Every structure is written in C-alpha cells, then in structure tokens.
Short mmCIF file of C-alpha atoms and ligand atoms in Angstrom, two decimals:
data_model
loop_
_atom_site.label_atom_id
_atom_site.label_comp_id
_atom_site.label_asym_id
_atom_site.label_seq_id
_atom_site.Cartn_x
_atom_site.Cartn_y
_atom_site.Cartn_z
CA MET X 1 129.12 117.92 90.38
CA LYS X 2 128.39 121.11 88.43
CA ILE X 3 128.43 120.59 84.68
CA GLY X 4 128.66 123.59 82.36
CA VAL X 5 126.80 123.27 79.06
CA TYR X 6 127.84 125.58 76.24
CA GLY X 7 126.04 125.21 72.94
CA GLY X 8 126.37 127.12 69.71
CA THR X 9 126.65 126.74 65.98
CA PHE X 10 130.46 127.10 66.20
CA ASP X 11 130.63 128.03 62.53
CA PRO X 12 133.55 128.47 63.14
CA PRO X 13 134.52 128.46 66.83
CA HIS X 14 136.47 131.70 67.39
CA LEU X 15 138.35 133.47 70.17
CA GLY X 16 135.08 134.92 71.49
CA HIS X 17 133.73 131.40 72.03
CA MET X 18 136.97 130.36 73.67
CA ALA X 19 136.91 133.29 76.09
CA ALA X 20 133.27 132.51 76.85
CA ALA X 21 134.03 128.84 77.53
CA ARG X 22 136.46 130.05 80.18
CA ALA X 23 133.43 131.42 82.04
CA ALA X 24 132.81 127.82 83.07
CA GLN X 25 136.02 127.78 85.04
CA LEU X 26 135.47 131.25 86.49
CA ALA X 27 131.97 130.29 87.60
CA GLY X 28 133.37 127.36 89.61
CA LEU X 29 131.94 124.59 87.44
CA ASP X 30 133.56 121.14 87.61
CA ARG X 31 133.40 120.20 83.94
CA LEU X 32 132.30 121.62 80.63
CA VAL X 33 130.38 120.09 77.74
CA LEU X 34 130.52 121.86 74.37
CA ILE X 35 127.59 121.11 72.10
CA PRO X 36 127.61 122.20 68.45
CA ASP X 37 124.00 122.38 67.28
CA GLY X 38 122.59 120.41 64.38
CA GLN X 39 120.04 122.86 63.07
CA PRO X 40 119.94 126.04 65.16
CA PRO X 41 116.35 126.93 66.16
CA HIS X 42 116.79 130.66 65.71
CA LYS X 43 118.41 130.89 62.28
CA ASP X 44 119.00 129.08 59.01
CA LEU X 45 122.50 127.91 58.21
CA SER X 46 123.82 129.77 55.21
CA ALA X 47 125.18 128.00 52.16
CA ALA X 48 128.66 129.13 53.22
CA SER X 49 128.42 127.09 56.42
CA ALA X 50 130.67 124.23 57.34
CA ALA X 51 129.10 120.76 57.48
CA PRO X 52 127.96 119.52 60.92
CA GLU X 53 130.86 117.03 61.02
CA GLN X 54 133.31 119.85 60.32
CA ARG X 55 131.80 122.06 63.05
CA LEU X 56 132.04 119.09 65.40
CA GLU X 57 135.70 118.59 64.52
CA MET X 58 136.49 122.31 64.95
CA THR X 59 134.75 122.23 68.33
CA ARG X 60 136.91 119.25 69.33
CA ILE X 61 139.99 121.23 68.34
CA MET X 62 138.74 124.19 70.38
CA ALA X 63 138.17 121.95 73.44
CA ASP X 64 141.76 120.72 73.26
CA ARG X 65 143.08 124.32 72.91
CA LEU X 66 141.15 125.82 75.86
CA HIS X 67 143.68 124.54 78.41
CA LEU X 68 141.18 124.76 81.24
CA ASP X 69 141.81 123.18 84.64
CA ILE X 70 138.48 121.36 84.37
CA PRO X 71 137.72 118.51 81.94
CA VAL X 72 136.13 119.63 78.66
CA GLU X 73 134.24 117.29 76.38
CA VAL X 74 132.43 117.74 73.09
CA SER X 75 128.99 116.21 72.62
CA ASP X 76 127.56 115.21 69.25
CA LEU X 77 124.07 114.98 70.79
CA GLU X 78 122.59 117.83 68.73
CA VAL X 79 124.49 117.13 65.54
CA ARG X 80 123.16 113.56 65.56
CA ARG X 81 119.57 114.49 66.51
CA ALA X 82 117.24 115.12 63.59
CA GLY X 83 115.24 118.33 63.35
CA LYS X 84 115.80 121.62 65.12
CA SER X 85 118.21 121.62 68.06
CA TYR X 86 116.15 122.75 71.02
CA THR X 87 118.07 123.39 74.22
CA SER X 88 115.19 121.98 76.26
CA ASP X 89 115.59 118.59 74.48
CA THR X 90 119.34 118.66 74.99
CA LEU X 91 119.04 119.44 78.69
CA THR X 92 116.43 116.70 79.07
CA ALA X 93 118.88 114.22 77.53
CA LEU X 94 121.81 115.48 79.60
CA HIS X 95 119.75 115.38 82.79
CA ARG X 96 118.86 111.77 82.05
CA GLN X 97 122.57 110.97 81.56
CA HIS X 98 123.63 112.82 84.72
CA PRO X 99 120.63 112.72 87.09
CA LYS X 100 122.71 113.50 90.19
CA ASP X 101 124.60 116.47 88.74
CA GLU X 102 123.74 120.16 88.47
CA LEU X 103 123.58 121.50 84.91
CA TRP X 104 124.55 125.10 84.19
CA LEU X 105 123.78 126.58 80.81
CA LEU X 106 126.34 129.12 79.58
CA MET X 107 125.22 132.01 77.39
CA GLY X 108 126.17 135.53 76.35
CA THR X 109 124.23 138.72 77.03
CA ASP X 110 122.04 138.66 73.90
CA MET X 111 120.86 135.14 74.51
CA PHE X 112 120.31 135.77 78.21
CA LEU X 113 118.12 138.79 77.57
CA THR X 114 115.79 136.79 75.31
CA LEU X 115 115.64 133.53 77.25
CA GLN X 116 111.89 133.82 77.89
CA TYR X 117 111.26 133.60 74.12
CA TRP X 118 113.19 130.35 73.62
CA HIS X 119 111.36 127.10 73.00
CA ASP X 120 110.12 125.73 76.34
CA PRO X 121 111.92 128.05 78.79
CA GLU X 122 110.17 126.30 81.70
CA THR X 123 112.05 123.06 81.02
CA ILE X 124 115.32 124.89 80.44
CA THR X 125 115.18 126.77 83.73
CA ARG X 126 113.93 123.73 85.64
CA LEU X 127 116.78 121.50 84.46
CA ALA X 128 119.63 124.01 84.44
CA GLY X 129 120.94 127.07 86.17
CA ILE X 130 121.78 129.96 83.87
CA CYS X 131 125.38 131.17 83.74
CA ALA X 132 125.39 134.43 81.78
CA PHE X 133 128.62 136.15 80.80
CA GLY X 134 129.03 139.79 79.88
CA ARG X 135 131.94 141.76 78.54
CA THR X 136 132.12 144.52 81.09
CA GLU X 137 131.13 145.11 84.68
CA GLY X 138 128.52 147.57 83.31
CA ASP X 139 127.11 144.89 81.04
CA GLY X 140 126.63 143.08 84.30
CA GLU X 141 124.31 144.90 86.56
CA ASP X 142 122.24 147.43 84.54
CA LEU X 143 121.24 144.83 81.98
CA PHE X 144 121.44 141.65 83.97
CA ALA X 145 119.70 142.55 87.22
CA PRO X 146 116.16 143.23 85.86
CA GLN X 147 116.30 140.15 83.63
CA ARG X 148 117.61 138.00 86.47
CA ASP X 149 114.74 139.11 88.70
CA TYR X 150 112.23 138.59 85.93
CA LEU X 151 113.45 135.04 85.17
CA ALA X 152 113.50 134.21 88.86
CA ARG X 153 109.94 135.44 89.35
CA ARG X 154 108.48 133.91 86.23
CA PHE X 155 110.34 130.55 86.05
CA GLY X 156 112.12 130.24 89.38
CA ALA X 157 115.38 130.42 87.40
CA ARG X 158 118.73 130.28 89.16
CA VAL X 159 121.09 132.77 87.53
CA VAL X 160 124.77 133.57 88.03
CA THR X 161 126.63 136.20 86.04
CA VAL X 162 130.32 136.28 85.12
CA THR X 163 132.31 139.18 83.73
CA LEU X 164 134.79 138.32 81.00
CA PRO X 165 136.94 141.38 80.30
CA GLY X 166 138.88 139.67 77.48
CA LEU X 167 135.84 138.74 75.42
CA VAL X 168 136.52 139.27 71.71
CA GLU X 169 133.77 141.04 69.80
CA ILE X 170 133.17 139.35 66.47
CA SER X 171 130.12 137.75 64.95
CA SER X 172 130.55 134.49 63.09
CA THR X 173 128.82 136.02 60.06
CA ALA X 174 131.34 138.87 59.94
CA LEU X 175 134.18 136.42 60.52
CA ARG X 176 133.10 134.18 57.63
CA ALA X 177 132.97 137.23 55.37
CA LEU X 178 136.50 138.19 56.47
CA LEU X 179 137.76 134.66 55.83
CA ALA X 180 136.32 134.70 52.31
CA ARG X 181 138.40 137.84 51.65
CA GLY X 182 141.60 136.28 53.03
CA GLY X 183 141.35 137.84 56.52
CA GLY X 184 140.01 136.76 59.89
CA ARG X 185 143.16 135.09 61.19
CA GLU X 186 143.34 137.30 64.30
CA TYR X 187 139.94 136.11 65.56
CA LEU X 188 140.83 132.43 65.49
CA ASP X 189 142.96 129.98 67.36
CA GLU X 190 145.85 128.99 65.08
CA SER X 191 144.74 125.35 64.81
CA ILE X 192 141.16 126.23 63.88
CA TRP X 193 142.42 128.62 61.23
CA GLY X 194 144.62 125.77 59.98
CA TYR X 195 141.64 123.43 59.86
CA ILE X 196 139.65 125.99 57.86
CA LEU X 197 142.51 126.36 55.36
CA ARG X 198 142.99 122.60 55.12
CA GLU X 199 139.28 121.99 54.44
CA GLY X 200 138.87 125.09 52.29
CA LEU X 201 135.93 126.32 54.39
CA TYR X 202 134.10 129.66 54.11
CA GLY X 203 135.48 130.49 50.68
CA THR X 204 139.13 130.38 51.74
CA LYS X 205 140.90 129.18 48.67
CA ALA X 206 144.30 128.28 50.07
CA ASP X 207 146.40 126.27 47.63
CA LEU X 208 147.69 123.54 49.95
CA LYS X 209 150.65 122.97 47.67
CA HIS X 210 151.87 126.56 48.07
CA LEU X 211 151.30 127.49 51.70
CA SER X 212 153.43 130.08 53.48
CA LEU X 213 155.32 128.89 56.55
CA GLU X 214 152.71 130.57 58.76
CA GLU X 215 149.89 128.73 57.00
CA LEU X 216 151.80 125.46 57.04
CA ARG X 217 152.35 125.79 60.82
CA ALA X 218 148.62 126.32 61.33
CA VAL X 219 147.64 123.40 59.10
CA SER X 220 150.10 121.10 60.88
CA ALA X 221 148.90 122.30 64.30
CA SER X 222 145.31 121.51 63.28
CA MET X 223 146.27 117.86 62.74
CA VAL X 224 147.82 117.14 66.16
CA LYS X 225 146.94 117.39 69.83
CA SER X 226 147.83 120.72 71.39
CA LYS X 227 150.42 119.15 73.69
CA ARG X 228 152.56 118.25 70.65
CA ILE X 229 152.64 121.78 69.21
CA PRO X 230 155.51 123.04 71.44
CA HIS X 231 157.58 120.02 70.35
CA ILE X 232 156.93 120.80 66.67
CA ARG X 233 157.85 124.49 67.23
CA GLY X 234 160.97 123.47 69.11
CA THR X 235 161.97 121.09 66.33
CA GLU X 236 161.42 123.84 63.73
CA GLU X 237 163.60 126.37 65.54
CA THR X 238 166.33 123.83 66.26
CA ALA X 239 166.26 122.61 62.64
CA ALA X 240 166.42 126.21 61.36
CA HIS X 241 169.38 126.91 63.64
CA LEU X 242 171.16 123.76 62.49
CA ALA X 243 170.52 124.63 58.84
CA ARG X 244 172.26 127.97 59.36
CA ARG X 245 175.01 126.39 61.47
CA TRP X 246 175.81 123.57 59.04
CA GLY X 247 174.89 125.17 55.71
CA ALA X 248 171.57 123.59 54.71
CA ASP X 249 168.47 125.28 53.23
CA GLU X 250 166.77 126.91 56.22
CA ASN X 251 163.35 127.11 54.57
CA ALA X 252 163.43 123.40 53.73
CA ALA X 253 164.51 122.59 57.30
CA ARG X 254 161.56 124.57 58.63
CA GLN X 255 159.09 122.93 56.25
CA ALA X 256 160.33 119.45 57.16
CA ALA X 257 160.13 120.16 60.89
CA ILE X 258 156.67 121.75 60.68
CA LEU X 259 155.25 118.67 58.96
CA HIS X 260 157.39 115.92 60.52
CA ASP X 261 154.82 114.70 63.08
CA CYS X 262 151.59 115.82 61.36
CA THR X 263 150.24 112.24 61.19
CA LYS X 264 151.46 111.29 64.68
CA TYR X 265 147.88 110.79 65.94
CA TYR X 266 146.61 108.73 63.04
CA THR X 267 145.34 105.32 64.14
CA LEU X 268 146.93 102.18 62.71
CA PRO X 269 144.12 101.80 60.10
CA GLN X 270 144.51 105.48 59.10
CA GLN X 271 148.29 105.03 58.77
CA LEU X 272 147.87 101.95 56.61
CA THR X 273 145.18 103.54 54.45
CA THR X 274 147.30 106.64 53.87
CA CYS X 275 150.37 104.59 52.95
CA ALA X 276 148.31 102.42 50.59
CA LYS X 277 146.73 105.49 48.98
CA TYR X 278 150.11 106.96 48.08
CA GLY X 279 151.74 103.67 47.14
CA ILE X 280 154.15 103.56 50.09
CA LEU X 281 155.49 100.05 50.56
CA LEU X 282 155.87 98.91 54.16
CA ASP X 283 157.97 96.13 55.63
CA ASP X 284 156.78 93.66 58.27
CA ILE X 285 158.02 95.66 61.25
CA GLU X 286 156.51 98.91 59.98
CA ARG X 287 153.11 97.35 59.35
CA LYS X 288 152.91 96.35 63.01
CA THR X 289 154.70 99.25 64.72
CA LEU X 290 152.50 102.33 64.98
CA PRO X 291 155.29 104.73 66.11
CA LEU X 292 157.22 104.04 62.90
CA LEU X 293 154.36 104.69 60.50
CA HIS X 294 153.87 108.43 61.03
CA ALA X 295 157.20 109.05 59.32
CA LYS X 296 156.00 107.26 56.17
CA SER X 297 152.49 108.73 56.08
CA GLY X 298 153.81 112.20 57.00
CA ALA X 299 156.28 112.05 54.12
CA ALA X 300 153.49 111.09 51.73
CA LEU X 301 151.24 113.98 52.80
CA ALA X 302 154.19 116.40 52.65
CA ARG X 303 154.86 115.36 49.07
CA TYR X 304 151.42 114.80 47.61
CA VAL X 305 149.14 117.06 49.66
CA PHE X 306 151.46 119.91 50.62
CA GLY X 307 153.62 119.86 47.48
CA MET X 308 156.93 119.70 49.31
CA PRO X 309 160.12 119.02 47.35
CA GLU X 310 161.46 115.48 47.55
CA ALA X 311 164.33 116.46 49.89
CA VAL X 312 161.81 117.70 52.49
CA SER X 313 159.58 114.66 52.12
CA GLU X 314 162.59 112.32 52.43
CA ALA X 315 163.76 114.05 55.63
CA ILE X 316 160.32 113.38 57.14
CA ARG X 317 160.37 109.81 55.86
CA TRP X 318 163.61 109.01 57.69
CA HIS X 319 163.14 111.12 60.81
CA THR X 320 162.20 108.22 63.11
CA THR X 321 164.62 105.46 62.08
CA GLY X 322 167.34 107.28 60.18
CA LYS X 323 169.09 105.30 57.42
CA ALA X 324 172.49 104.78 55.84
CA ASP X 325 173.73 107.67 53.65
CA MET X 326 171.56 110.38 55.18
CA THR X 327 171.66 113.80 53.56
CA LEU X 328 172.49 116.90 55.60
CA LEU X 329 168.80 117.86 55.75
CA GLU X 330 167.85 114.34 56.90
CA LYS X 331 170.45 114.46 59.67
CA ILE X 332 169.25 117.90 60.75
CA LEU X 333 165.61 116.87 61.11
CA TYR X 334 166.55 113.59 62.75
CA ILE X 335 168.59 115.24 65.47
CA ALA X 336 166.51 118.43 65.86
CA ASP X 337 163.62 116.11 66.80
CA TYR X 338 165.76 114.81 69.70
CA ALA X 339 167.60 117.94 70.75
CA GLU X 340 164.79 120.52 70.63
CA PRO X 341 164.29 122.49 73.86
CA THR X 342 161.11 120.82 75.12
CA ARG X 343 162.79 117.38 75.31
CA LYS X 344 163.46 116.87 78.99
CA TYR X 345 165.35 113.55 78.97
CA SER X 346 168.77 113.42 80.62
CA TRP X 347 170.45 112.84 77.25
CA ALA X 348 168.92 115.93 75.63
CA ALA X 349 171.45 118.33 77.21
CA GLU X 350 174.33 116.24 75.88
CA LEU X 351 172.82 116.27 72.37
CA ARG X 352 172.29 120.03 72.50
CA GLU X 353 176.04 120.48 72.98
CA LEU X 354 177.03 117.91 70.36
CA ILE X 355 174.87 119.40 67.58
CA GLU X 356 176.95 122.59 67.76
CA THR X 357 180.32 120.87 67.37
CA ASP X 358 179.86 117.56 65.55
CA LEU X 359 176.58 116.86 63.77
CA ASP X 360 177.44 113.25 62.85
CA ALA X 361 178.44 112.45 66.42
CA ALA X 362 175.10 113.87 67.56
CA VAL X 363 173.13 111.78 65.05
CA LEU X 364 175.13 108.69 66.06
CA ARG X 365 174.36 109.37 69.72
CA GLY X 366 170.66 109.81 68.84
CA LEU X 367 170.65 106.46 67.05
CA GLU X 368 172.32 104.74 70.00
CA ILE X 369 169.78 106.24 72.40
CA THR X 370 166.95 104.97 70.18
CA ILE X 371 168.47 101.49 70.06
CA GLU X 372 168.93 101.36 73.85
CA HIS X 373 165.48 102.79 74.54
CA THR X 374 163.62 100.60 72.01
CA GLY X 375 165.51 97.52 73.21
CA ARG X 376 164.54 98.25 76.80
CA GLU X 377 160.89 98.71 75.82
CA GLY X 378 161.04 95.32 74.11
CA GLY X 379 160.12 96.65 70.64
CA PRO X 380 161.81 95.31 67.51
CA ILE X 381 164.63 97.61 66.47
CA HIS X 382 164.18 98.59 62.84
CA TYR X 383 167.02 97.50 60.57
CA ARG X 384 167.29 101.03 59.14
CA THR X 385 168.18 102.29 62.61
CA LEU X 386 170.96 99.70 62.87
CA GLU X 387 172.15 100.41 59.31
CA ALA X 388 172.29 104.13 60.07
CA ARG X 389 174.38 103.52 63.17
CA ASP X 390 176.77 101.16 61.38
CA TRP X 391 177.11 103.61 58.50
CA LEU X 392 178.07 106.48 60.82
CA LEU X 393 180.45 104.27 62.79
CA ALA X 394 182.18 103.26 59.55
CA GLU X 395 182.27 106.87 58.30
CA ARG X 396 183.91 107.92 61.53
CA GLY X 397 186.31 104.99 61.41
CA GLU X 398 185.03 103.69 64.68
CA ARG X 399 184.41 100.07 65.55
CA ARG X 400 181.56 98.81 67.62
O1 DGI W 501 157.52 111.43 66.79
P1 DGI W 501 158.40 111.76 67.96
O2 DGI W 501 157.85 111.20 69.26
O3 DGI W 501 158.71 113.20 68.07
O4 DGI W 501 159.80 111.02 67.73
P2 DGI W 501 160.14 109.85 66.68
O5 DGI W 501 159.59 110.16 65.36
O6 DGI W 501 161.61 109.62 66.79
O7 DGI W 501 159.38 108.60 67.23
C1 DGI W 501 159.75 108.04 68.43
C2 DGI W 501 159.04 106.74 68.61
O8 DGI W 501 159.46 105.80 67.63
C3 DGI W 501 159.34 106.12 69.94
O9 DGI W 501 158.12 105.58 70.46
C4 DGI W 501 160.31 104.99 69.64
C5 DGI W 501 159.90 104.62 68.24
N1 DGI W 501 161.03 104.07 67.46
C6 DGI W 501 162.06 104.75 66.90
N2 DGI W 501 162.89 103.91 66.28
C7 DGI W 501 162.38 102.67 66.43
C8 DGI W 501 161.18 102.78 67.17
N3 DGI W 501 160.40 101.74 67.48
C9 DGI W 501 160.79 100.53 67.07
N4 DGI W 501 160.02 99.48 67.37
N5 DGI W 501 161.94 100.32 66.34
C10 DGI W 501 162.77 101.36 66.01
O10 DGI W 501 163.82 101.13 65.37
FE1 FE W 502 158.14 111.71 64.86
FE1 FE W 503 158.90 114.68 66.60
#
C-alpha cells in the first residue's frame, strides 16, 4: 500500500492545503495521513498561533471535508512528541508502524526545492518517496527537473511530481492577518472558518451571541460531521419556506434549523455534562437514550452560548420528541427536520405534500412515523412523543 504523508503547521488549514492534499489522490496513493507539527523546525510559532490541540482539531475537520476517495486520517504523532518536529523522526515512526507499506511525502514547490537542507535528508529520502506538487505545468518541469535529478543523484531519492491547477495562493501568515481584520473567509473551508470564529482564534472577535446567519451556519457546520451538513441546510430551507407559508418568523426558523443538530455528535458523557452545566433536568429515558439528548443540549447552547431567543431554543428542545401544545415555530422545525429534501425514506414524499396543505396533519404523521420506527427498533418511546400525538389527535377531533 502507498501511504501519503502530508505534514504542516496547519495554522489554520486553508483551501491551499486542501487542494494540496488532493495531490495524494491524483498521485495514485492508497491513503493519506495528515500530520500537524508540534514545533516546526524551520520557524517559530507566533503569539497569534492556535494551540496544538486546536490545530489538530482543525486538521481533523479538514480531513472530513476533503471528500477524497481514499481514507484520510490525522496523526497526533508530532503534536505529542516533545521538541522540534523533524520529518525524519516522523517517517522513522511511521515506517516502524507500517513496515510493509510505501511512504510518500507530499510537499509544495518551495519545500521541494530546499529538501537537501532539511534535517537528515538521507533518512527522509530513504524512508519515503517525494511527491511534489506545483501550481502550473511550467512550475513542473523547469524548476522540478534539475532538483529531481540532483536529489536522485545525491540521495537516491524517488520523486514524482503532480500539477494542481486549482491551488490557492495564500500564506498562512497573510491569512491570519486577514482574519484579524475580519477578512479571510474566502480562503477557508466553511467549517474551519466556523471553528476559528467559535474559538476566537487569530484575533477574530466574533460575538457568539450576535452572529449573522452566515456565521451561525459556519459555526454549526464546524460542530458536526460533513455528512450532516446537507441535512442541516435542507432543514433550514424547508423551515424558512414553512415560516413564509404558515406565517412564522423566517429568521427564527432559520436560526433554529441551523442549530438544531449542532450537538448531534456529542458523546453520552458530553451530553450529560452540557445538560448539567446549564441546569437542564433530564428524565430517566433521556439520561439513557443518546438520540434524545442532542435536542436538550442543543437548546442549551442555542440559548446560553449563541444568545438565541427562547422561542428558538424551545423549538430545538422539542425537535426530536415534540410535545403537547407546540407553537407554530416548534411544529415547523419538527416537521422540516423530517420533510427536508435530503431525507430519502418512503414517507418523506408524503410529508412534503402534507406540509403545504395541513401542517398539523404533517406533524401528526411525523409523530406516528417516529412511534412506529422507534417501536420497531425496540427503543422506549418517549412520553412527550405520545403526548404530542394525543394532543394533535384531540385538536383534530380524531380518535385513535
Ligand atoms: O437528529 P435527526 O437525526 O435529524 O432527527 P431527530 O432529532 O428526530 O432524531 C432522530 C432520532 O431520535 C432517531 O434515532 C429516533 C430517535 N427518537 C425520536 N423520538 C424518540 C426517539 N428515540 C426514542 N427512544 N424514543 C423516542 O420517543
Ligand atoms: Fe435532531
Ligand atoms: Fe435533524
């Protein structure tokens, strides 16, 4: 197996890094390891830098947003190792972990042209092939060919070169300066920008309690896996449509939808800690049922971290179970979550028609689907779900 190794300070990881990581796929490698360095050998980290743990987390977000066909993992090898992060040490460790695999070290033009001056280039070139990427075809041959020959002659290095036409030109130093002045968004993946805002990195001074919708979307995206982002977008657009259709506050509907699943990937201990921190009381079923808890913890963060009005926070709180006496906004979020366009279940089409003509009937149908589904899975059905159904049945004058 051919393993691509791409190291860097990733302070922060930007679109240039992401384009470069794609070189791994273009070069025919089978998997990619991203390695944020602890202490870079060639420069000092500035005071405006993110902490190693934060760079590690941003690199994890980047890995999940690359959408490559090959597996991508993030290694904390260099962040954990004390002292300067020498590539030769890292490759020695990786070679020990994967003695049967080929290692290929990814690097841009600048790094490639100075490889002979790195610490212990003999070990580097012995343990890994060099996969150098340039921006243009021209970058390729004129510059690369003499260096390739030189490295081959001097170290016996194996070198492949890849052209990446879409490579974004930005230095991390320039990007951090832009971020401090409120810019830089266009050089970053949305989720990494959201993480930077959420953590207040690089002198961004976003007030989390007064974020614009665009900022709120990015912050929410930074908290979930990339595969959930289309669902959150779909829920937002469906909720906005329903707010216009049925006369609710569209901005509130968008805010509620953007944040509704932001704690979906919290572990059970994280859910319980968050609920305890904000004084959210939980019943016996909730304490044991992970899928129910994100509604409670999400509502708490919406209220206390993101400064949302109570109506928005309450809509998030009841979006999984529903309850008796739901407000219009609560109904809208509840059913938008089910009817949004990326839901592919057989019942989704039926709900998409019902939400246009009879919102209560749609919510009732959603509750019944939840009860059937949860019953079939063998989970305890929450009493709020049953209360919500009975309330709507009574409102509609129907009997069970
Ligand atoms: O967060 P989403 O996946 O977008 O949707 P959601 O918030 O409606 O959560 C769905 C999950 O919650 C699904 O795994 C079923 C579970 N769930 C919903 N109502 C109940 C429930 N689980 C139990 N045990 N009891 C319920 O009443
Ligand atoms: Fe949810
Ligand atoms: Fe959802």
